[in-house]
Amino acid sequence: MKLTIIGTGYVGLVTGTCLAEKGHDVLCVDNDPAKIAMLQAGQIPIYEPGLEPLIRSNVAAGRLRFTTDTAEGVRHGHVVFIGVPTPPRADGSVDMRFVERVARDVASAMTEYRIIVDKSTVPVKTGFKVAESIKRYNKAGVDFDVISNPEFMREGCAVEDQMKPERIVIGVASQRPVATMQEVYAPFNAPIIVTDINSAELIKHASNSFLALKISYANALSALCEASHANIQQVVDGIGMDKRIGRAFLNAGLGYGGSCFPKDISAFIAIAQELGCDFRLLKEVQNINANQLQRFVKRIQDTLWVLQDKVIAVLGLAFKANTDDARCSPAVDLVLALQKEGAHIRAYDPQAMEKARPLLPNVTLCADPYEAVRGADAMIIATEWDEFKELDFGRIKPLMAHPTLFDGRNLLDPMTMKNLGFTYLSVGR
Ligand code: UDX
């Protein structure tokens, strides 16, 4: 089927590529000429495992193309996906200007029936607003359907999540677009749940909020474990074996970050507020998350006493492993908090250094972990990269001024580290 994706960020590019991989004829549109030129030249603007070869093979097969021309996109795709950013505003609510702009552009270019699919994460009731907007700006009076089809991709495994989705949510106002959408997603062999538009939009925010809630629950428990000398890992393993709870997203650490959870939780609180509902539970999720980082900083201070002029090596700047994304990264927030206390930071990340650089102008970025720990009074693991598990700690120890290690992701085994001669502190263990 001929499909168009508007927006070539994480969501749009991965969605478009995976739809092409499943045999569809996909045209990706972006209003950033530099990005489209890059993609047309075979270069990939983001780091996402598995994406590059998939883009190359689908471009070579003629199933995936790129353009800056929205009208060309609207002519091409029977189904037009909107995958543009929905950034937060200062008050936590969602800035809808990009979605609204695309709705207007699509409306003016539409000359025959189209299904317009909201892929971006949007507040409940957006579908109706998009439909209203299209109706207003579509001078030709062409028939169309707007549907909501939220994505559930995680950065770092977005391709896998998109190729093998656990469920596909399709929110519709009528039955008319359902068969076409079922055809679009048939090759994915995943359960399709058809809902009304508002419910589909709520499912997305509700999913991310629930996952953040699970993480905050584990983090709140980790404080209890520290106070009672229990072990958070054993506690979450124990409760996670109950199928009703599940073990996933119960890893205590520095708190959740990234471009989705912090923004989506704030947005969901603001959306609820606007609807007259005070979602206090989610406000507490946010409080626990902020407090978790502060608790970690306090433990570092308690151990090192004074941070002024201490050299601290921070391993990991990405908000989680397997991504180069440092937006809303707890690791970056941690560095800033330590710098505020006068510490000198030497940092290393396998992928996120370039993206973190502008966020951390006064940090010494190092070529490898061994360079980062040179002369350090302490080192911190701030992102759970596998490569940090494999470090040669026998080599690291003599490089440091003192072998103190704060493991913000519970990546290493406490006993092993102690036996290696490290003063080792982790989260809730
Ligand atoms: C998330 C959702 O998982 C995805 O479905 C949605 O489409 C976009 O938002 P992402 O932001 O890529 O994906 O990251 P995710 O893997 O969910 O992790 C979010 C944050 O939670 C990271 O900072 C991670 O380190 C943290 N986390 C995750 C924990 O602290 N503990 C856990 O147990 C799991």
Short mmCIF file of C-alpha atoms and ligand atoms in Angstrom, two decimals:
data_model
loop_
_atom_site.label_atom_id
_atom_site.label_comp_id
_atom_site.label_asym_id
_atom_site.label_seq_id
_atom_site.Cartn_x
_atom_site.Cartn_y
_atom_site.Cartn_z
CA MET A 1 0.00 0.00 0.00
CA LYS A 2 1.19 3.56 -0.60
CA LEU A 3 1.89 5.22 2.75
CA THR A 4 3.19 8.64 3.77
CA ILE A 5 4.90 9.54 7.03
CA ILE A 6 5.18 13.21 7.97
CA GLY A 7 8.06 13.83 10.38
CA THR A 8 11.34 11.89 10.26
CA GLY A 9 12.31 11.95 13.94
CA TYR A 10 12.67 8.78 16.00
CA VAL A 11 9.00 7.90 15.61
CA GLY A 12 8.46 8.79 11.96
CA LEU A 13 11.71 7.38 10.63
CA VAL A 14 11.44 4.05 12.45
CA THR A 15 7.72 3.69 11.64
CA GLY A 16 8.26 4.49 7.96
CA THR A 17 11.25 2.18 7.64
CA CYS A 18 9.48 -0.74 9.30
CA LEU A 19 6.36 -0.26 7.18
CA ALA A 20 8.60 -0.32 4.09
CA GLU A 21 10.35 -3.44 5.37
CA LYS A 22 6.95 -5.12 5.52
CA GLY A 23 6.43 -4.38 1.84
CA HIS A 24 4.62 -1.04 1.78
CA ASP A 25 5.59 1.80 -0.57
CA VAL A 26 6.60 4.54 1.88
CA LEU A 27 7.35 8.22 1.34
CA CYS A 28 8.79 10.08 4.36
CA VAL A 29 8.31 13.85 4.53
CA ASP A 30 10.17 16.37 6.67
CA ASN A 31 10.30 20.15 6.44
CA ASP A 32 13.99 20.13 7.43
CA PRO A 33 15.87 20.13 4.09
CA ALA A 34 19.18 19.25 5.78
CA LYS A 35 17.69 16.12 7.32
CA ILE A 36 16.06 15.01 4.06
CA ALA A 37 19.30 15.67 2.12
CA MET A 38 21.15 13.55 4.68
CA LEU A 39 18.65 10.70 4.37
CA GLN A 40 18.69 10.92 0.58
CA ALA A 41 22.49 10.64 0.73
CA GLY A 42 22.17 7.44 2.78
CA GLN A 43 23.12 9.02 6.10
CA ILE A 44 21.06 8.41 9.25
CA PRO A 45 20.44 11.39 11.57
CA ILE A 46 19.85 9.28 14.72
CA TYR A 47 21.53 6.34 16.43
CA GLU A 48 19.08 3.47 16.64
CA PRO A 49 20.36 -0.13 16.56
CA GLY A 50 19.34 -1.97 13.40
CA LEU A 51 17.86 1.08 11.69
CA GLU A 52 20.64 1.94 9.28
CA PRO A 53 20.80 -1.37 7.36
CA LEU A 54 17.00 -1.44 7.19
CA ILE A 55 16.87 2.07 5.69
CA ARG A 56 19.59 1.19 3.18
CA SER A 57 17.96 -2.04 2.01
CA ASN A 58 14.50 -0.51 1.70
CA VAL A 59 15.81 2.55 -0.15
CA ALA A 60 17.69 0.18 -2.48
CA ALA A 61 14.51 -1.85 -3.02
CA GLY A 62 12.65 1.36 -3.94
CA ARG A 63 10.16 1.00 -1.08
CA LEU A 64 11.43 3.96 0.97
CA ARG A 65 11.88 7.52 -0.26
CA PHE A 66 12.32 10.96 1.30
CA THR A 67 11.03 14.41 0.39
CA THR A 68 10.48 17.88 1.85
CA ASP A 69 7.28 18.29 -0.15
CA THR A 70 4.15 17.70 1.97
CA ALA A 71 1.85 17.99 -1.05
CA GLU A 72 3.81 15.22 -2.79
CA GLY A 73 3.39 13.17 0.39
CA VAL A 74 -0.35 13.71 0.49
CA ARG A 75 -0.64 12.76 -3.21
CA HIS A 76 1.40 9.60 -2.60
CA GLY A 77 -0.08 8.00 0.51
CA HIS A 78 -3.57 6.62 0.81
CA VAL A 79 -2.78 6.71 4.52
CA VAL A 80 -0.88 9.72 5.89
CA PHE A 81 0.81 9.29 9.27
CA ILE A 82 1.62 12.34 11.40
CA GLY A 83 4.76 11.74 13.46
CA VAL A 84 5.92 15.24 14.39
CA PRO A 85 7.14 16.41 17.82
CA THR A 86 4.71 17.33 20.60
CA PRO A 87 7.14 19.14 22.94
CA PRO A 88 6.27 20.30 26.44
CA ARG A 89 5.39 23.92 27.20
CA ALA A 90 6.70 25.65 30.31
CA ASP A 91 3.59 24.66 32.31
CA GLY A 92 3.91 20.96 31.37
CA SER A 93 1.06 21.02 28.85
CA VAL A 94 1.65 19.91 25.26
CA ASP A 95 2.69 22.28 22.50
CA MET A 96 0.48 21.23 19.59
CA ARG A 97 1.73 23.71 17.01
CA PHE A 98 3.53 21.12 14.82
CA VAL A 99 0.58 18.73 14.67
CA GLU A 100 -1.76 21.63 13.90
CA ARG A 101 0.58 22.92 11.17
CA VAL A 102 0.73 19.49 9.53
CA ALA A 103 -3.07 19.14 9.73
CA ARG A 104 -3.43 22.42 7.85
CA ASP A 105 -0.79 21.49 5.25
CA VAL A 106 -2.37 18.09 4.66
CA ALA A 107 -5.82 19.69 4.38
CA SER A 108 -4.72 22.17 1.71
CA ALA A 109 -2.97 19.45 -0.32
CA MET A 110 -5.77 16.86 -0.16
CA THR A 111 -7.59 16.20 -3.45
CA GLU A 112 -9.08 12.76 -2.73
CA TYR A 113 -10.05 10.58 0.25
CA ARG A 114 -7.25 10.11 2.79
CA ILE A 115 -6.86 8.48 6.18
CA ILE A 116 -4.89 10.76 8.47
CA VAL A 117 -3.24 8.90 11.31
CA ASP A 118 -2.08 10.55 14.50
CA LYS A 119 1.12 8.72 15.53
CA SER A 120 2.52 11.47 17.74
CA THR A 121 1.79 11.31 21.46
CA VAL A 122 -1.06 13.77 21.88
CA PRO A 123 -3.58 14.86 24.52
CA VAL A 124 -6.94 13.14 24.54
CA LYS A 125 -9.41 14.82 22.13
CA THR A 126 -6.65 15.79 19.66
CA GLY A 127 -8.15 13.57 16.96
CA PHE A 128 -11.28 15.65 16.93
CA LYS A 129 -9.28 18.86 16.80
CA VAL A 130 -7.21 17.55 13.86
CA ALA A 131 -10.42 16.55 12.06
CA GLU A 132 -11.93 19.98 12.70
CA SER A 133 -8.80 21.68 11.44
CA ILE A 134 -8.64 19.57 8.27
CA LYS A 135 -12.28 20.27 7.56
CA ARG A 136 -11.68 23.99 7.97
CA TYR A 137 -8.63 24.17 5.68
CA ASN A 138 -9.65 21.62 3.04
CA LYS A 139 -11.19 24.01 0.56
CA ALA A 140 -11.86 21.14 -1.89
CA GLY A 141 -14.21 19.57 0.68
CA VAL A 142 -12.62 16.12 0.21
CA ASP A 143 -13.76 13.24 2.40
CA PHE A 144 -11.30 11.93 4.99
CA ASP A 145 -10.97 10.02 8.27
CA VAL A 146 -8.75 10.92 11.20
CA ILE A 147 -7.61 8.06 13.41
CA SER A 148 -5.33 7.67 16.41
CA ASN A 149 -2.61 5.02 16.23
CA PRO A 150 -0.13 5.61 19.07
CA GLU A 151 3.34 4.05 19.01
CA PHE A 152 4.95 2.19 21.88
CA MET A 153 8.56 2.19 20.75
CA ARG A 154 11.46 2.36 23.16
CA GLU A 155 14.57 4.19 22.04
CA GLY A 156 17.37 1.69 21.60
CA CYS A 157 15.01 -1.10 20.57
CA ALA A 158 12.58 0.91 18.48
CA VAL A 159 13.07 -1.24 15.39
CA GLU A 160 12.35 -4.44 17.27
CA ASP A 161 9.36 -2.87 19.05
CA GLN A 162 7.98 -1.68 15.74
CA MET A 163 8.63 -4.92 13.85
CA LYS A 164 7.20 -7.13 16.59
CA PRO A 165 4.62 -5.01 18.41
CA GLU A 166 2.76 -6.47 21.39
CA ARG A 167 -0.39 -4.69 20.27
CA ILE A 168 -1.55 -2.19 17.70
CA VAL A 169 -4.06 0.38 18.90
CA ILE A 170 -6.37 1.96 16.35
CA GLY A 171 -8.76 4.65 17.56
CA VAL A 172 -11.53 5.45 15.08
CA ALA A 173 -14.65 7.60 14.85
CA SER A 174 -16.29 5.24 12.31
CA GLN A 175 -15.71 1.75 10.87
CA ARG A 176 -14.72 3.11 7.44
CA PRO A 177 -10.90 3.27 7.93
CA VAL A 178 -10.63 0.02 9.94
CA ALA A 179 -10.19 -2.43 7.05
CA THR A 180 -7.45 -0.29 5.47
CA MET A 181 -5.58 -0.02 8.76
CA GLN A 182 -5.90 -3.77 9.26
CA GLU A 183 -4.32 -4.21 5.83
CA VAL A 184 -1.49 -1.81 6.73
CA TYR A 185 -0.70 -3.80 9.87
CA ALA A 186 -1.54 -7.33 8.65
CA PRO A 187 2.15 -8.19 7.92
CA PHE A 188 3.07 -7.46 11.56
CA ASN A 189 0.98 -10.37 12.87
CA ALA A 190 0.12 -8.52 16.08
CA PRO A 191 -3.18 -8.23 17.96
CA ILE A 192 -5.09 -5.14 16.83
CA ILE A 193 -7.33 -3.39 19.30
CA VAL A 194 -9.89 -1.04 17.78
CA THR A 195 -11.17 1.69 20.14
CA ASP A 196 -12.72 5.11 19.94
CA ILE A 197 -10.27 7.96 19.29
CA ASN A 198 -10.24 9.39 22.81
CA SER A 199 -9.53 5.98 24.33
CA ALA A 200 -6.65 5.33 21.94
CA GLU A 201 -5.11 8.69 22.86
CA LEU A 202 -5.54 7.94 26.56
CA ILE A 203 -3.98 4.47 26.17
CA LYS A 204 -0.68 6.03 25.14
CA HIS A 205 -0.38 8.47 28.07
CA ALA A 206 -1.79 5.90 30.48
CA SER A 207 0.78 3.26 29.41
CA ASN A 208 3.78 5.53 29.84
CA SER A 209 2.45 6.89 33.15
CA PHE A 210 1.92 3.38 34.48
CA LEU A 211 5.46 2.37 33.53
CA ALA A 212 6.83 5.49 35.23
CA LEU A 213 4.69 4.64 38.25
CA LYS A 214 6.27 1.17 38.40
CA ILE A 215 9.76 2.69 38.31
CA SER A 216 8.89 5.21 41.03
CA TYR A 217 7.41 2.42 43.12
CA ALA A 218 10.69 0.51 42.89
CA ASN A 219 12.66 3.68 43.66
CA ALA A 220 10.50 4.42 46.72
CA LEU A 221 11.09 0.83 47.84
CA SER A 222 14.84 1.29 47.32
CA ALA A 223 14.84 4.07 49.96
CA LEU A 224 13.08 1.67 52.33
CA CYS A 225 15.64 -1.03 51.53
CA GLU A 226 18.53 1.34 52.29
CA ALA A 227 16.94 2.30 55.61
CA SER A 228 16.24 -1.32 56.58
CA HIS A 229 19.39 -2.96 55.11
CA ALA A 230 17.29 -5.02 52.74
CA ASN A 231 18.14 -5.60 49.07
CA ILE A 232 15.93 -3.94 46.44
CA GLN A 233 16.94 -6.41 43.75
CA GLN A 234 15.75 -9.35 45.84
CA VAL A 235 12.57 -7.48 46.78
CA VAL A 236 11.59 -6.66 43.18
CA ASP A 237 12.55 -10.16 42.02
CA GLY A 238 10.23 -11.46 44.73
CA ILE A 239 7.28 -9.26 43.92
CA GLY A 240 7.87 -9.39 40.16
CA MET A 241 7.28 -13.13 40.06
CA ASP A 242 3.62 -12.44 40.74
CA LYS A 243 2.24 -12.39 37.17
CA ARG A 244 -0.22 -9.68 38.17
CA ILE A 245 2.73 -7.39 38.95
CA GLY A 246 5.48 -8.52 36.53
CA ARG A 247 9.22 -7.95 36.91
CA ALA A 248 9.70 -5.41 34.07
CA PHE A 249 10.24 -1.72 34.89
CA LEU A 250 10.95 -2.39 38.55
CA ASN A 251 14.66 -1.60 38.39
CA ALA A 252 15.62 1.02 40.95
CA GLY A 253 18.24 3.53 39.87
CA LEU A 254 18.66 7.24 39.31
CA GLY A 255 15.03 7.64 38.22
CA TYR A 256 13.41 7.65 34.81
CA GLY A 257 14.41 10.15 32.14
CA GLY A 258 14.41 10.55 28.39
CA SER A 259 12.34 12.43 25.90
CA CYS A 260 9.10 10.59 26.76
CA PHE A 261 8.42 9.74 30.39
CA PRO A 262 9.10 13.14 32.05
CA LYS A 263 7.23 14.99 29.31
CA ASP A 264 4.35 12.51 29.09
CA ILE A 265 3.75 12.39 32.84
CA SER A 266 3.70 16.22 33.02
CA ALA A 267 1.38 16.31 30.03
CA PHE A 268 -0.97 13.70 31.50
CA ILE A 269 -1.19 15.66 34.75
CA ALA A 270 -1.94 18.86 32.79
CA ILE A 271 -4.50 17.07 30.58
CA ALA A 272 -6.25 15.64 33.66
CA GLN A 273 -6.21 19.09 35.27
CA GLU A 274 -7.82 20.62 32.22
CA LEU A 275 -10.52 17.95 32.39
CA GLY A 276 -11.14 18.83 36.04
CA CYS A 277 -9.34 15.77 37.48
CA ASP A 278 -6.46 16.13 39.92
CA PHE A 279 -4.14 13.19 39.11
CA ARG A 280 -2.29 13.37 42.45
CA LEU A 281 -0.93 9.84 42.08
CA LEU A 282 1.16 10.96 39.10
CA LYS A 283 2.36 14.07 40.92
CA GLU A 284 3.77 11.75 43.58
CA VAL A 285 5.40 9.65 40.84
CA GLN A 286 7.20 12.82 39.75
CA ASN A 287 8.18 13.71 43.33
CA ILE A 288 9.66 10.27 43.94
CA ASN A 289 11.60 10.52 40.69
CA ALA A 290 13.10 13.90 41.57
CA ASN A 291 13.81 12.78 45.12
CA GLN A 292 15.62 9.64 43.92
CA LEU A 293 18.36 11.70 42.26
CA GLN A 294 18.65 13.98 45.29
CA ARG A 295 19.00 10.96 47.58
CA PHE A 296 21.82 9.64 45.39
CA VAL A 297 23.62 12.98 45.45
CA LYS A 298 23.25 13.06 49.23
CA ARG A 299 24.80 9.59 49.53
CA ILE A 300 27.76 10.77 47.44
CA GLN A 301 28.10 13.83 49.68
CA ASP A 302 27.82 11.75 52.86
CA THR A 303 30.58 9.47 51.59
CA LEU A 304 32.99 12.05 50.13
CA TRP A 305 32.12 14.68 52.75
CA VAL A 306 33.03 17.81 50.75
CA LEU A 307 32.58 17.84 46.97
CA GLN A 308 34.36 21.14 46.33
CA ASP A 309 37.35 20.41 44.01
CA LYS A 310 36.83 16.64 44.11
CA VAL A 311 37.37 14.92 40.77
CA ILE A 312 34.47 12.63 39.89
CA ALA A 313 34.36 10.31 36.91
CA VAL A 314 30.88 9.80 35.50
CA LEU A 315 30.41 6.79 33.23
CA GLY A 316 27.27 7.15 31.16
CA LEU A 317 25.48 10.31 30.01
CA ALA A 318 22.64 8.82 27.94
CA PHE A 319 19.27 8.58 29.71
CA LYS A 320 19.49 4.80 29.35
CA ALA A 321 21.68 2.25 27.56
CA ASN A 322 21.75 1.68 23.78
CA THR A 323 20.89 5.22 22.81
CA ASP A 324 22.82 8.42 22.08
CA ASP A 325 19.99 10.46 23.58
CA ALA A 326 20.88 12.62 26.57
CA ARG A 327 17.64 14.59 26.73
CA CYS A 328 16.25 14.71 30.29
CA SER A 329 18.96 12.27 31.27
CA PRO A 330 19.29 11.60 35.01
CA ALA A 331 23.04 11.26 34.33
CA VAL A 332 23.20 14.83 33.01
CA ASP A 333 21.14 16.12 35.96
CA LEU A 334 23.49 14.28 38.31
CA VAL A 335 26.56 15.90 36.73
CA LEU A 336 24.96 19.35 37.06
CA ALA A 337 24.09 18.72 40.73
CA LEU A 338 27.67 17.63 41.48
CA GLN A 339 29.11 20.61 39.62
CA LYS A 340 26.90 22.90 41.70
CA GLU A 341 28.72 21.53 44.75
CA GLY A 342 32.08 22.38 43.15
CA ALA A 343 33.08 18.92 41.86
CA HIS A 344 35.16 18.56 38.66
CA ILE A 345 33.58 16.05 36.31
CA ARG A 346 35.37 13.77 33.85
CA ALA A 347 32.80 11.90 31.80
CA TYR A 348 32.55 9.14 29.23
CA ASP A 349 29.63 7.62 27.31
CA PRO A 350 29.88 5.08 24.48
CA GLN A 351 27.34 6.93 22.27
CA ALA A 352 25.90 10.06 23.90
CA MET A 353 28.97 12.29 24.22
CA GLU A 354 28.21 14.47 21.20
CA LYS A 355 24.61 15.04 22.23
CA ALA A 356 25.57 15.66 25.87
CA ARG A 357 28.38 18.11 25.02
CA PRO A 358 26.16 21.21 24.63
CA LEU A 359 24.28 20.30 27.83
CA LEU A 360 27.51 19.99 29.82
CA PRO A 361 29.92 22.70 28.65
CA ASN A 362 32.17 22.48 31.72
CA VAL A 363 32.73 18.74 31.74
CA THR A 364 35.93 17.07 30.58
CA LEU A 365 34.74 14.47 28.07
CA CYS A 366 37.14 11.54 27.87
CA ALA A 367 37.93 9.08 25.09
CA ASP A 368 37.39 5.98 27.24
CA PRO A 369 36.44 4.95 30.80
CA TYR A 370 40.07 4.46 31.87
CA GLU A 371 40.89 8.01 30.84
CA ALA A 372 37.81 9.28 32.72
CA VAL A 373 38.76 7.68 36.05
CA ARG A 374 42.36 8.98 35.98
CA GLY A 375 43.01 10.77 39.29
CA ALA A 376 39.33 10.59 40.32
CA ASP A 377 38.26 10.69 43.96
CA ALA A 378 35.22 8.63 42.98
CA MET A 379 33.53 7.16 39.95
CA ILE A 380 29.84 6.88 39.20
CA ILE A 381 27.97 4.54 36.87
CA ALA A 382 25.08 6.65 35.65
CA THR A 383 23.87 4.68 32.61
CA GLU A 384 23.47 0.91 32.44
CA TRP A 385 25.69 0.27 29.38
CA ASP A 386 26.75 -3.40 29.10
CA GLU A 387 30.32 -2.29 28.39
CA PHE A 388 30.61 -0.96 31.98
CA LYS A 389 30.00 -4.49 33.30
CA GLU A 390 33.05 -5.67 31.37
CA LEU A 391 35.47 -3.00 32.64
CA ASP A 392 38.85 -4.11 33.99
CA PHE A 393 38.42 -2.84 37.55
CA GLY A 394 41.88 -4.18 38.45
CA ARG A 395 43.22 -1.64 35.93
CA ILE A 396 40.86 1.11 37.08
CA LYS A 397 41.69 0.92 40.79
CA PRO A 398 45.31 2.20 40.64
CA LEU A 399 44.31 4.93 38.20
CA MET A 400 42.00 6.53 40.76
CA ALA A 401 42.98 8.76 43.68
CA HIS A 402 40.69 6.56 45.74
CA PRO A 403 38.69 3.55 44.58
CA THR A 404 35.17 4.66 45.47
CA LEU A 405 32.39 3.60 43.13
CA PHE A 406 28.76 4.77 43.19
CA ASP A 407 26.66 2.48 41.05
CA GLY A 408 23.52 4.43 40.14
CA ARG A 409 22.14 1.57 38.04
CA ASN A 410 22.92 -1.48 40.21
CA LEU A 411 24.99 -2.80 37.34
CA LEU A 412 27.74 -4.51 39.32
CA ASP A 413 27.88 -7.15 42.01
CA PRO A 414 28.50 -5.55 45.45
CA MET A 415 30.52 -8.49 46.80
CA THR A 416 32.80 -8.67 43.75
CA MET A 417 33.47 -4.93 43.95
CA LYS A 418 34.20 -5.09 47.67
CA ASN A 419 36.59 -8.01 47.13
CA LEU A 420 38.36 -5.94 44.47
CA GLY A 421 38.98 -3.32 47.14
CA PHE A 422 36.42 -0.74 46.13
CA THR A 423 34.27 1.31 48.47
CA TYR A 424 31.07 0.43 46.64
CA LEU A 425 27.62 1.96 47.04
CA SER A 426 24.59 1.22 44.89
CA VAL A 427 20.86 1.93 45.04
CA GLY A 428 18.78 0.12 47.65
CA ARG A 429 21.31 -2.64 48.22
C1 UDX B 1 9.27 4.91 26.68
C2 UDX B 1 8.25 3.76 26.60
O1 UDX B 1 8.82 2.57 27.14
C3 UDX B 1 7.80 3.53 25.17
O2 UDX B 1 6.80 2.54 25.14
C4 UDX B 1 7.26 4.85 24.61
O3 UDX B 1 6.83 4.72 23.29
C5 UDX B 1 8.29 5.94 24.74
O4 UDX B 1 8.71 6.06 26.10
P1 UDX B 1 11.89 5.22 26.20
O5 UDX B 1 11.72 6.65 26.63
O6 UDX B 1 12.67 4.94 24.98
O7 UDX B 1 10.45 4.52 25.97
O8 UDX B 1 12.61 4.48 27.39
P2 UDX B 1 12.31 3.29 28.42
O9 UDX B 1 13.08 2.11 28.03
O10 UDX B 1 10.87 3.11 28.64
O11 UDX B 1 13.00 3.92 29.72
C6 UDX B 1 12.56 5.18 30.26
C7 UDX B 1 13.37 5.55 31.47
O12 UDX B 1 13.05 4.71 32.57
C8 UDX B 1 14.88 5.45 31.28
O13 UDX B 1 15.51 6.56 31.90
C9 UDX B 1 15.24 4.16 32.00
O14 UDX B 1 16.57 4.12 32.46
C10 UDX B 1 14.24 4.21 33.16
N1 UDX B 1 13.95 2.87 33.72
C11 UDX B 1 13.36 1.92 32.96
C12 UDX B 1 14.24 2.64 35.06
O15 UDX B 1 14.76 3.51 35.78
N2 UDX B 1 13.91 1.42 35.60
C13 UDX B 1 13.32 0.44 34.87
O16 UDX B 1 13.05 -0.63 35.43
C14 UDX B 1 13.04 0.68 33.51
#
